[in-house]
XYZ file of C-alpha atoms in Angstrom:
699
model
C -33.846 -117.859 128.964
C -33.275 -114.756 126.817
C -30.101 -114.239 124.775
C -29.097 -110.653 123.983
C -26.130 -108.298 123.861
C -24.903 -106.560 127.007
C -23.657 -102.979 127.345
C -21.974 -101.527 130.430
C -20.653 -97.971 130.530
C -19.257 -96.164 133.583
C -19.157 -92.382 133.084
C -16.470 -90.607 135.101
C -14.462 -87.453 135.374
C -11.274 -87.363 133.276
C -9.332 -90.604 133.703
C -5.503 -90.681 133.938
C -4.426 -90.699 130.270
C -1.447 -93.017 130.713
C -3.554 -95.772 132.262
C -6.885 -95.168 130.508
C -6.434 -97.814 127.812
C -5.389 -100.451 130.319
C -8.342 -99.626 132.564
C -10.725 -100.253 129.680
C -9.044 -103.538 128.730
C -8.915 -104.796 132.315
C -12.553 -103.878 132.990
C -13.832 -105.642 129.872
C -11.713 -108.724 130.584
C -12.935 -109.003 134.181
C -16.604 -108.577 133.221
C -16.357 -111.239 130.538
C -14.516 -113.685 132.810
C -17.135 -113.199 135.545
C -20.037 -113.860 133.177
C -18.316 -116.917 131.699
C -17.696 -118.257 135.201
C -21.442 -117.933 135.930
C -22.369 -119.564 132.587
C -24.036 -116.412 131.246
C -21.504 -115.977 128.438
C -18.870 -118.144 126.787
C -15.332 -117.827 125.481
C -16.539 -117.243 121.920
C -18.772 -114.316 122.894
C -17.485 -111.325 120.910
C -16.646 -108.243 122.911
C -15.838 -104.593 122.257
C -13.768 -102.521 124.660
C -14.556 -98.854 125.217
C -12.405 -96.216 126.889
C -12.295 -92.461 126.452
C -11.140 -89.644 128.753
C -14.520 -89.825 130.522
C -15.677 -93.420 130.354
C -14.818 -97.098 130.350
C -17.174 -99.748 129.085
C -17.721 -103.080 127.429
C -20.144 -104.494 124.868
C -20.521 -108.274 125.000
C -22.529 -110.317 122.531
C -24.777 -113.273 123.312
C -25.240 -112.877 127.044
C -27.986 -114.896 128.742
C -30.360 -113.315 131.219
C -30.420 -116.618 133.106
C -28.027 -119.575 133.080
C -29.130 -123.206 132.934
C -29.090 -125.175 136.168
C -25.688 -126.695 136.805
C -25.158 -130.186 138.177
C -22.026 -130.049 140.302
C -20.134 -132.474 142.497
C -19.599 -131.041 145.984
C -16.772 -132.272 148.192
C -18.037 -132.938 151.702
C -15.453 -134.480 154.054
C -13.346 -137.622 154.634
C -15.446 -140.781 154.821
C -14.019 -141.530 158.278
C -15.556 -138.270 159.529
C -18.855 -138.578 157.670
C -19.769 -142.096 158.789
C -19.331 -143.806 162.137
C -18.041 -147.364 162.695
C -21.502 -148.825 162.040
C -21.819 -146.975 158.743
C -24.356 -144.412 159.939
C -24.031 -140.728 158.949
C -22.472 -138.581 161.641
C -23.821 -135.301 162.965
C -21.024 -133.496 161.105
C -22.167 -134.968 157.782
C -25.819 -134.108 158.354
C -24.918 -130.515 159.268
C -22.854 -130.249 156.103
C -25.734 -131.519 153.980
C -28.123 -129.023 155.567
C -25.624 -126.240 154.966
C -25.680 -126.898 151.206
C -29.465 -127.208 151.059
C -29.824 -131.004 151.230
C -31.517 -133.238 153.830
C -30.952 -136.700 155.343
C -32.433 -138.394 152.265
C -29.436 -137.177 150.280
C -27.172 -139.563 152.206
C -28.082 -142.224 149.652
C -26.702 -139.977 146.883
C -23.268 -139.674 148.485
C -20.367 -141.217 146.564
C -16.939 -142.180 147.832
C -13.796 -141.277 145.916
C -10.258 -142.325 146.638
C -7.911 -139.356 147.087
C -4.343 -139.702 148.345
C -5.004 -143.183 149.730
C -8.074 -142.123 151.695
C -11.804 -142.084 150.943
C -13.527 -138.710 150.507
C -17.293 -138.094 150.326
C -18.916 -136.252 147.412
C -22.509 -135.477 146.542
C -24.033 -134.277 143.278
C -26.413 -131.345 143.443
C -28.325 -129.258 140.939
C -27.342 -125.604 141.396
C -29.848 -123.074 140.181
C -28.495 -121.086 137.232
C -27.375 -117.526 137.947
C -29.631 -114.648 136.881
C -27.955 -111.700 135.158
C -29.979 -109.152 137.106
C -28.956 -110.754 140.410
C -25.215 -110.987 139.799
C -24.525 -107.887 137.665
C -23.723 -105.710 140.694
C -21.140 -108.205 141.946
C -19.812 -108.577 138.402
C -19.203 -104.830 137.957
C -18.042 -104.163 141.509
C -15.514 -106.993 141.501
C -14.279 -105.899 138.076
C -13.779 -102.327 139.285
C -11.907 -103.525 142.359
C -9.522 -105.527 140.156
C -8.611 -102.596 137.930
C -4.867 -101.745 137.831
C -5.235 -98.441 139.689
C -2.074 -97.152 141.374
C -3.775 -94.462 143.412
C -7.435 -94.245 144.428
C -9.459 -91.091 145.058
C -11.864 -90.830 147.969
C -14.905 -88.620 147.509
C -18.320 -88.131 149.094
C -21.647 -88.707 147.416
C -24.346 -86.027 147.344
C -25.846 -87.346 150.582
C -22.824 -85.836 152.313
C -22.156 -89.018 154.293
C -21.214 -91.843 151.976
C -17.536 -92.079 150.962
C -16.652 -93.805 147.687
C -13.224 -94.895 146.437
C -12.403 -94.944 142.736
C -9.729 -93.658 140.371
C -11.941 -90.645 139.521
C -15.453 -89.597 140.635
C -18.139 -91.517 138.722
C -21.299 -89.785 137.458
C -23.231 -92.258 135.371
C -23.845 -95.960 134.792
C -25.493 -97.664 131.821
C -26.379 -101.353 131.991
C -28.431 -102.544 129.036
C -29.269 -106.118 128.118
C -30.530 -105.526 124.638
C -33.051 -102.681 125.097
C -33.722 -103.461 128.762
C -32.148 -101.641 131.689
C -30.753 -103.881 134.414
C -31.289 -101.975 137.629
C -28.546 -101.855 140.251
C -26.419 -99.387 142.208
C -22.650 -99.113 141.782
C -20.452 -96.442 143.416
C -23.659 -94.769 144.635
C -25.093 -94.476 141.087
C -28.376 -95.991 139.899
C -28.032 -97.675 136.514
C -30.065 -96.322 133.587
C -29.739 -95.742 129.831
C -28.485 -92.120 129.900
C -24.975 -90.786 129.378
C -23.100 -87.657 128.344
C -21.417 -87.041 125.019
C -18.430 -84.854 124.173
C -17.815 -82.266 126.866
C -17.906 -79.403 124.325
C -19.406 -80.715 121.093
C -22.160 -83.171 121.977
C -25.296 -82.777 119.830
C -27.452 -83.469 122.875
C -27.194 -82.499 126.519
C -28.113 -86.047 127.538
C -27.955 -89.109 125.285
C -30.411 -91.957 125.806
C -29.102 -95.264 124.511
C -32.083 -97.181 123.152
C -30.366 -100.537 122.707
C -26.963 -102.003 123.557
C -26.315 -102.447 119.819
C -26.878 -98.725 119.154
C -24.443 -97.372 121.751
C -21.377 -96.993 119.562
C -23.219 -95.277 116.712
C -25.322 -93.051 118.962
C -22.248 -91.865 120.809
C -20.610 -90.940 117.520
C -23.569 -89.215 115.851
C -25.291 -87.689 118.881
C -22.388 -87.351 121.296
C -19.431 -86.653 118.984
C -17.490 -89.362 120.819
C -15.553 -92.269 119.321
C -15.833 -94.686 122.226
C -13.317 -97.259 120.936
C -9.745 -96.436 121.949
C -8.315 -98.384 119.022
C -10.584 -96.649 116.504
C -9.581 -93.208 117.790
C -5.939 -94.213 117.691
C -6.206 -95.443 114.084
C -8.076 -92.266 113.083
C -5.403 -90.059 114.685
C -2.615 -92.022 112.983
C -4.279 -91.690 109.577
C -4.977 -87.982 110.100
C -1.385 -87.328 111.180
C -0.034 -89.038 108.076
C -2.548 -87.283 105.843
C -1.815 -83.828 107.293
C 1.929 -84.326 106.957
C 1.575 -85.463 103.354
C -0.582 -82.429 102.545
C 2.296 -80.174 103.657
C 5.037 -82.037 101.798
C 5.655 -85.505 100.447
C 8.988 -85.325 102.279
C 7.468 -84.932 105.748
C 6.268 -87.590 108.182
C 5.113 -87.288 111.806
C 7.548 -88.685 114.335
C 6.908 -92.355 115.074
C 6.193 -92.515 118.796
C 3.772 -95.182 119.969
C 3.691 -93.922 123.569
C 2.846 -90.378 122.463
C 0.151 -91.666 120.096
C -1.454 -93.693 122.885
C -1.320 -90.798 125.339
C -2.881 -88.372 122.856
C -5.583 -90.943 122.035
C -6.414 -90.999 125.744
C -6.783 -87.200 125.827
C -9.423 -86.750 123.120
C -12.899 -88.125 122.435
C -13.112 -86.931 118.824
C -9.724 -85.926 117.368
C -9.029 -83.003 115.068
C -5.478 -82.769 113.672
C -4.130 -79.260 113.021
C -0.809 -77.835 111.805
C 1.292 -75.411 113.852
C 4.549 -73.663 113.054
C 7.517 -72.102 114.876
C 10.319 -69.792 113.768
C 12.996 -71.574 111.745
C 15.736 -69.950 113.875
C 14.979 -72.487 116.611
C 16.207 -75.274 114.308
C 19.733 -74.248 115.254
C 19.073 -75.842 118.637
C 19.740 -79.639 118.676
C 16.588 -81.220 117.353
C 16.437 -83.737 120.196
C 15.768 -80.791 122.545
C 12.996 -79.383 120.376
C 11.407 -82.781 119.816
C 11.421 -83.574 123.512
C 9.927 -80.155 124.340
C 7.099 -80.618 121.853
C 6.364 -84.215 122.843
C 6.766 -84.122 126.609
C 5.279 -80.730 127.407
C 2.689 -80.127 124.690
C 1.913 -83.571 123.248
C 2.623 -82.306 119.725
C 3.853 -84.493 116.882
C 7.078 -83.069 115.396
C 7.539 -83.465 111.640
C 10.671 -85.072 110.172
C 11.926 -84.953 106.585
C 13.370 -87.871 104.612
C 16.839 -87.121 106.028
C 15.488 -87.401 109.604
C 15.833 -83.634 110.048
C 13.249 -81.711 112.059
C 10.944 -79.300 110.224
C 9.644 -76.083 111.789
C 6.073 -77.337 111.581
C 4.286 -79.666 113.985
C 0.927 -81.408 114.324
C -1.602 -80.736 117.082
C -4.298 -83.254 118.044
C -7.186 -81.151 119.322
C -10.278 -82.370 121.165
C -12.504 -79.770 119.505
C -13.380 -79.061 115.869
C -14.548 -75.444 115.451
C -15.425 -74.012 112.034
C -12.360 -71.787 112.261
C -9.312 -73.431 113.869
C -7.078 -70.353 113.605
C -7.372 -69.413 117.264
C -6.513 -72.965 118.392
C -3.433 -73.023 116.171
C -2.321 -69.568 117.259
C -2.816 -70.485 120.910
C -0.653 -73.579 120.577
C 2.033 -71.665 118.675
C 2.024 -69.056 121.420
C 2.453 -71.735 124.091
C 5.355 -73.533 122.370
C 7.411 -70.407 121.592
C 8.639 -69.667 125.147
C 9.536 -73.316 125.654
C 11.642 -73.325 122.499
C 13.189 -70.029 123.597
C 14.154 -71.650 126.903
C 15.796 -74.527 125.048
C 17.653 -72.044 122.828
C 18.848 -70.102 125.890
C 20.029 -73.222 127.738
C 21.921 -74.450 124.672
C 23.597 -71.076 124.110
C 24.624 -70.778 127.752
C 25.915 -74.347 127.980
C 28.194 -73.897 124.969
C 30.021 -70.991 126.588
C 32.337 -73.324 128.497
C 34.027 -76.646 127.661
C 32.708 -79.922 129.002
C 35.611 -80.416 131.399
C 34.506 -77.270 133.249
C 31.269 -79.045 134.190
C 33.119 -81.856 135.961
C 33.667 -79.957 139.209
C 29.887 -79.508 139.594
C 29.415 -83.287 139.569
C 30.804 -83.280 143.100
C 27.564 -81.631 144.215
C 25.219 -84.097 142.453
C 24.455 -87.156 144.609
C 24.298 -90.427 142.690
C 23.334 -92.551 145.709
C 23.754 -91.687 149.364
C 25.725 -94.910 149.894
C 27.780 -94.636 146.705
C 28.659 -90.968 146.694
C 28.417 -88.329 143.979
C 28.286 -88.464 140.206
C 31.919 -87.348 140.262
C 32.901 -90.432 142.265
C 30.807 -92.599 140.020
C 32.452 -91.208 136.868
C 35.863 -91.983 138.385
C 34.822 -95.601 138.939
C 33.584 -95.855 135.331
C 36.968 -94.539 134.195
C 38.841 -97.153 136.263
C 36.683 -99.988 134.912
C 37.025 -98.732 131.333
C 40.817 -98.813 131.647
C 40.608 -102.424 132.865
C 38.474 -103.366 129.853
C 41.023 -101.799 127.490
C 43.724 -103.862 129.210
C 41.690 -107.092 129.097
C 40.961 -106.556 125.400
C 44.610 -105.737 124.750
C 43.671 -102.519 122.903
C 46.253 -99.978 124.150
C 45.721 -97.719 121.129
C 42.174 -97.009 122.320
C 43.189 -96.040 125.843
C 43.496 -92.275 125.289
C 40.063 -91.886 123.692
C 38.450 -94.285 126.170
C 39.853 -92.304 129.097
C 38.672 -88.977 127.634
C 35.180 -90.348 126.864
C 34.937 -91.878 130.364
C 36.130 -88.649 131.953
C 33.508 -86.576 130.134
C 30.714 -89.180 130.122
C 28.760 -87.613 132.998
C 29.799 -83.974 132.462
C 26.546 -82.874 130.829
C 24.585 -83.887 133.940
C 25.474 -80.470 135.381
C 24.503 -78.568 132.224
C 21.425 -76.336 132.028
C 19.833 -78.392 129.273
C 20.111 -81.763 131.021
C 19.012 -80.116 134.262
C 15.776 -79.175 132.471
C 15.502 -82.356 130.362
C 17.205 -85.331 132.094
C 16.240 -87.533 129.130
C 18.896 -85.697 127.075
C 21.831 -86.909 129.172
C 24.606 -88.118 126.905
C 22.957 -86.579 123.846
C 23.858 -83.068 124.969
C 27.330 -84.276 125.935
C 27.835 -85.290 122.309
C 26.732 -81.882 121.015
C 28.925 -79.988 123.453
C 31.924 -82.218 122.688
C 31.550 -81.676 118.936
C 31.108 -77.957 119.539
C 34.586 -77.790 121.082
C 36.101 -79.914 118.282
C 36.539 -83.125 120.298
C 36.749 -86.134 117.942
C 33.532 -87.756 116.748
C 34.639 -91.089 118.217
C 34.787 -89.603 121.710
C 31.689 -87.432 121.218
C 29.579 -90.387 120.088
C 30.955 -92.511 122.946
C 29.725 -89.876 125.441
C 26.205 -90.254 124.073
C 26.395 -93.976 123.421
C 27.659 -95.097 126.816
C 24.011 -95.149 127.990
C 23.040 -97.498 125.161
C 21.090 -99.647 124.799
C 18.603 -97.607 126.847
C 15.620 -99.865 126.133
C 14.660 -103.087 124.356
C 15.492 -102.832 120.665
C 17.616 -99.706 121.098
C 20.706 -99.228 118.931
C 24.167 -100.106 120.267
C 27.210 -97.808 120.572
C 28.679 -96.759 117.226
C 32.346 -97.474 117.982
C 34.580 -99.711 120.064
C 35.343 -96.747 122.328
C 31.609 -96.360 122.919
C 31.275 -100.119 123.533
C 33.987 -100.060 126.186
C 32.622 -97.034 128.061
C 29.064 -98.422 127.859
C 30.134 -101.772 129.314
C 32.158 -99.990 132.013
C 29.179 -97.822 132.968
C 26.885 -100.840 133.239
C 29.387 -102.873 135.247
C 29.850 -99.933 137.629
C 26.081 -99.710 138.082
C 25.785 -103.427 138.791
C 28.689 -103.867 141.195
C 27.923 -100.571 142.926
C 24.263 -101.206 143.628
C 24.745 -104.874 144.492
C 27.491 -103.875 146.920
C 24.946 -101.904 148.984
C 22.172 -104.501 148.703
C 20.111 -102.655 146.082
C 19.268 -105.727 144.040
C 16.019 -106.481 142.173
C 13.341 -108.399 144.056
C 10.495 -110.116 142.225
C 9.059 -107.749 139.640
C 10.665 -104.712 141.267
C 13.805 -103.405 139.612
C 13.936 -99.663 140.398
C 17.463 -99.206 139.049
C 16.821 -101.259 135.871
C 19.660 -103.660 136.684
C 18.186 -106.378 134.482
C 18.379 -103.942 131.580
C 22.027 -103.228 132.418
C 22.940 -106.912 132.126
C 20.978 -107.307 128.897
C 22.834 -104.265 127.540
C 26.199 -105.860 128.302
C 25.120 -109.151 126.722
C 23.911 -107.407 123.564
C 27.092 -105.381 123.129
C 29.372 -108.382 123.693
C 27.415 -110.758 121.454
C 26.287 -108.464 118.647
C 29.681 -106.752 118.437
C 31.515 -110.083 118.887
C 33.759 -108.624 121.627
C 36.200 -111.105 123.133
C 35.918 -109.865 126.729
C 35.850 -112.160 129.750
C 33.005 -110.703 131.804
C 33.752 -112.742 134.921
C 37.357 -111.561 135.055
C 36.395 -107.969 134.288
C 33.801 -107.832 137.062
C 36.188 -109.401 139.561
C 38.972 -106.957 138.597
C 36.519 -104.031 138.720
C 35.343 -104.851 142.247
C 38.929 -104.995 143.448
C 40.014 -101.810 141.603
C 37.035 -99.699 142.725
C 37.180 -101.081 146.296
C 33.475 -101.839 146.274
C 32.101 -104.701 148.370
C 31.686 -107.963 146.491
C 28.159 -109.410 146.386
C 27.651 -113.167 146.204
C 24.296 -112.616 144.502
C 25.702 -110.690 141.518
C 27.116 -113.723 139.687
C 23.883 -115.712 139.965
C 21.882 -112.638 138.934
C 23.994 -112.210 135.799
C 23.869 -115.962 135.101
C 20.049 -115.948 135.257
C 19.824 -112.923 132.971
C 22.143 -114.543 130.422
C 20.115 -117.755 130.507
C 16.798 -115.920 130.098
C 18.218 -113.702 127.357
C 19.176 -116.646 125.157
C 15.896 -118.446 125.896
C 14.134 -115.338 124.595
C 16.333 -115.590 121.502
C 14.816 -119.011 120.814
C 17.655 -121.290 121.940
C 16.804 -124.576 123.665
C 16.970 -124.603 127.462
C 19.189 -127.722 127.610
C 21.617 -126.251 125.074
C 21.859 -123.048 127.113
C 22.423 -125.028 130.306
C 25.167 -127.056 128.625
C 26.998 -123.966 127.345
C 26.665 -121.936 130.545
C 27.965 -124.865 132.604
C 31.376 -124.158 131.032
C 32.232 -121.010 132.947
C 34.380 -119.221 130.386
C 32.980 -115.734 130.967
C 33.275 -115.045 127.240
C 29.709 -113.907 126.634
C 30.430 -112.981 123.033
C 31.166 -116.637 122.286
C 27.888 -118.016 123.645
C 25.844 -117.707 120.418
C 28.531 -119.583 118.441
C 28.642 -122.326 121.071
C 24.829 -122.594 121.098
C 24.730 -122.969 117.333
C 27.463 -125.620 117.550
C 25.584 -127.530 120.270
C 22.387 -127.424 118.222
C 24.224 -128.900 115.223
C 25.907 -131.499 117.434
C 22.558 -132.555 118.935
C 21.329 -133.484 115.461
C 24.178 -135.969 114.924
C 23.270 -139.664 115.437
C 26.163 -140.142 117.903
C 25.246 -137.168 120.123
C 22.815 -138.930 122.423
C 25.200 -141.758 123.288
C 28.111 -139.361 123.713
C 26.074 -137.164 126.072
C 25.092 -140.207 128.151
C 28.689 -141.432 128.227
C 29.853 -137.992 129.299
C 27.382 -138.008 132.153
C 28.561 -141.470 133.207
C 32.211 -140.398 133.131
C 31.389 -137.307 135.181
C 29.620 -139.373 137.827
C 32.543 -141.834 138.076
C 35.047 -138.996 138.508
C 32.839 -137.258 141.038
C 32.531 -140.437 143.090
C 36.284 -141.003 142.870
C 36.825 -137.542 144.380
C 40.261 -137.053 142.831
C 42.374 -134.467 144.623
C 44.532 -133.544 141.623
C 44.740 -134.041 137.881
C 46.132 -137.443 136.944
C 48.373 -138.328 134.034
C 47.871 -141.464 131.945
C 50.733 -144.006 132.084
C 50.704 -145.817 128.729
C 52.680 -148.720 130.180
C 49.722 -149.523 132.447
C 47.187 -149.705 129.627
C 46.620 -153.488 129.528
C 43.193 -154.016 127.969
C 42.723 -153.701 124.192
C 39.653 -151.452 124.751
C 41.526 -148.974 126.953
C 44.484 -148.898 124.551
C 42.095 -148.196 121.674
C 40.319 -145.431 123.611
C 43.623 -143.821 124.590
C 44.996 -143.792 121.029
C 41.765 -142.461 119.503
C 41.389 -139.904 122.279
C 44.960 -138.683 121.832
C 44.302 -137.890 118.171
C 40.780 -136.521 118.629
C 41.775 -134.353 121.596
C 44.578 -132.694 119.663
C 42.407 -132.067 116.597
C 39.396 -130.910 118.640
C 41.478 -128.445 120.662
C 42.973 -127.075 117.456
C 39.487 -126.416 116.081
C 38.392 -125.014 119.442
C 41.233 -122.487 119.524
C 40.232 -121.240 116.059
C 36.652 -120.913 117.435
C 35.330 -123.556 115.066
C 33.133 -124.991 117.800
C 30.979 -127.074 115.466
C 34.068 -128.706 113.989
C 35.468 -129.385 117.441
C 32.276 -131.144 118.554
C 31.920 -133.190 115.357
C 35.367 -134.704 115.929
C 34.074 -136.216 119.174
C 31.924 -138.611 117.149
C 35.092 -140.653 116.481
C 35.112 -141.493 120.186
C 31.710 -143.181 120.290
C 32.784 -146.764 119.469
C 35.989 -146.711 121.580
C 33.984 -145.374 124.554
C 31.277 -148.033 124.138
C 33.934 -150.770 123.923
C 35.747 -149.406 126.959
C 32.674 -149.528 129.188
C 31.779 -153.008 127.869
C 35.206 -154.554 128.453
C 37.010 -152.568 131.124
C 36.458 -152.486 134.872
C 37.432 -148.977 135.979
C 37.537 -149.789 139.694
C 40.121 -152.565 139.319
C 41.500 -154.298 142.419
C 44.962 -153.180 141.387
C 45.139 -149.591 142.662
C 47.621 -148.498 139.975
C 45.358 -149.814 137.191
C 42.360 -148.129 138.790
C 44.086 -144.734 139.032
C 45.380 -144.998 135.470
C 41.901 -145.716 134.159
C 40.529 -142.774 136.130
C 43.262 -140.649 134.563
C 42.121 -141.824 131.133
C 38.514 -140.900 131.948
C 39.657 -137.537 133.276
C 41.424 -136.863 129.968
C 38.304 -137.981 128.097
C 36.036 -135.742 130.199
C 38.256 -132.739 129.569
C 38.299 -133.359 125.813
C 34.527 -133.773 125.579
C 33.601 -130.640 127.548
C 35.585 -127.941 125.817
C 32.629 -126.275 124.067
C 29.896 -127.216 126.535
C 29.034 -129.684 129.267
C 27.634 -132.472 127.109
C 26.209 -134.305 130.114
C 23.490 -131.604 130.297
C 22.147 -132.906 126.981
C 21.538 -136.351 128.454
C 17.892 -136.849 129.372
């Protein structure tokens, strides 16, 4: 057995930049898992992942060329099938033994094991250890098949007959175990030790890797390629920061992880340069300029300490000539017409007020089953008015109605037509341009928020209301036509819509009953009610608070009380957590569960009232008197939203409850006594479950 380091590199044509990193990670992971499975590597074997525009690869330390023999227990068949009534091996058993390379003599080695109340036959066998050279083709092929590739290419090999499927045509394959080539054929390519360097700046036409350990350094010095994605990314980040600082201590490159990763996937040896555009373009909203530079050209805009855009930008080039002037000039030439387009769109859009764009929304289809954007905006407006009513905020109605009315107007503007990502943002600019109040202008932009995880929330209550209305409209509309998420698929981001509502209601502490609002909205907009919507929202709420670190049982207890006041859930969860730490909590939760079961079995048709004259037993009198006081105090605390205080008061009930269940027979023979005791338990159950269903805390 020889232990050495393994290198695999697959040379291809340019890989899709947005998936290149993931392809490299997935390939390395699959190769390592395969070798571990065949006992040629282990979990502690260090690995390095390589991915550039033209290659994916992996370097794995301490790989054996041959694994030790493995003694394994092989399951054969049920004993009743393997042996006949006289205890002799059956034909089926002998055939099975032959199939796994054993003969009749191995019958004596068979062991019986009891599984699910029946005997099963097993036999131990030494399996010859896998050889690296024999399994490497399967290792690489299976790893390539498992890559997360959305769309395959089909291409023919040079023989003109053989068709190969891969994400991009492959041109080279290195497989080195130490200094030795492991020969095989993958995707029609014979493995060797040769590869290509940088497409334009390689020091050699063909690079021969002498040893697996030398690959990374040889590629850098001879090929002008940094093969590690993470190293290139770190180098680009440092160069961006350094270049910005060299221009001004006030400037920093825009922080955009997605852009940084995409640019890293486009270059094999980065060179950061500085470009510039005319300062007149800064009169255009900077969001437009930033988006143009990022989306179309992959440039890094520069921002000053006040978050204002500078008229300089950073270019990450894949070549490093002695004189970079022509590269810079070329990039400046390319960006100028795009900025001019943005300037033209902005100037044209400002020539008319936002309300004039509303008529064009009638020609923009939102969904073929839900009508146009104009119809959608009208539904948002209706729902927003209901929210104002439910919140009892009549003073906000005028601004909420105006913001709702104009919320989708910019969808028919030139700028949003060119850059859909600017919807809402341009609405804010156009609203401010015509002297509409900041509150309304910001609400137009903010009604899409939060757009993604960690995004900011609307800046005002008006924005909160329109944002919630927009999300409710999206949910009830799409659920009404059966467009609900399935499994991992959520094409309309409905999970994000629910999370957005939860965040606004909880983080802004808004006292809105979501259940009532949704029900009212369905009725007011005349959309079809979906039975699945409530459970969908319930699941999202539950998962949201689990992700926030709250205990599953606490969440279940709080959500069992269907108040619909989402903004109150965090306070209730904190209160339940504090209550659970009290010494009386466990017994109270168990008692609550017992009371609930008794009432459920009794199947009462209406709420009962306790008749004090029928309270005969000392224990039931004591429980009633204590409960009367505790219930009043607990409800008082509950109404002031002091949920912790309300729950703590329940501790006074522990001893009276214990005494009651020790001394009192609820199902008395006297029907009037029985019903009165059930009434007492009903009152107790109601008092105990104001904040949450305590029975859920009972294990």
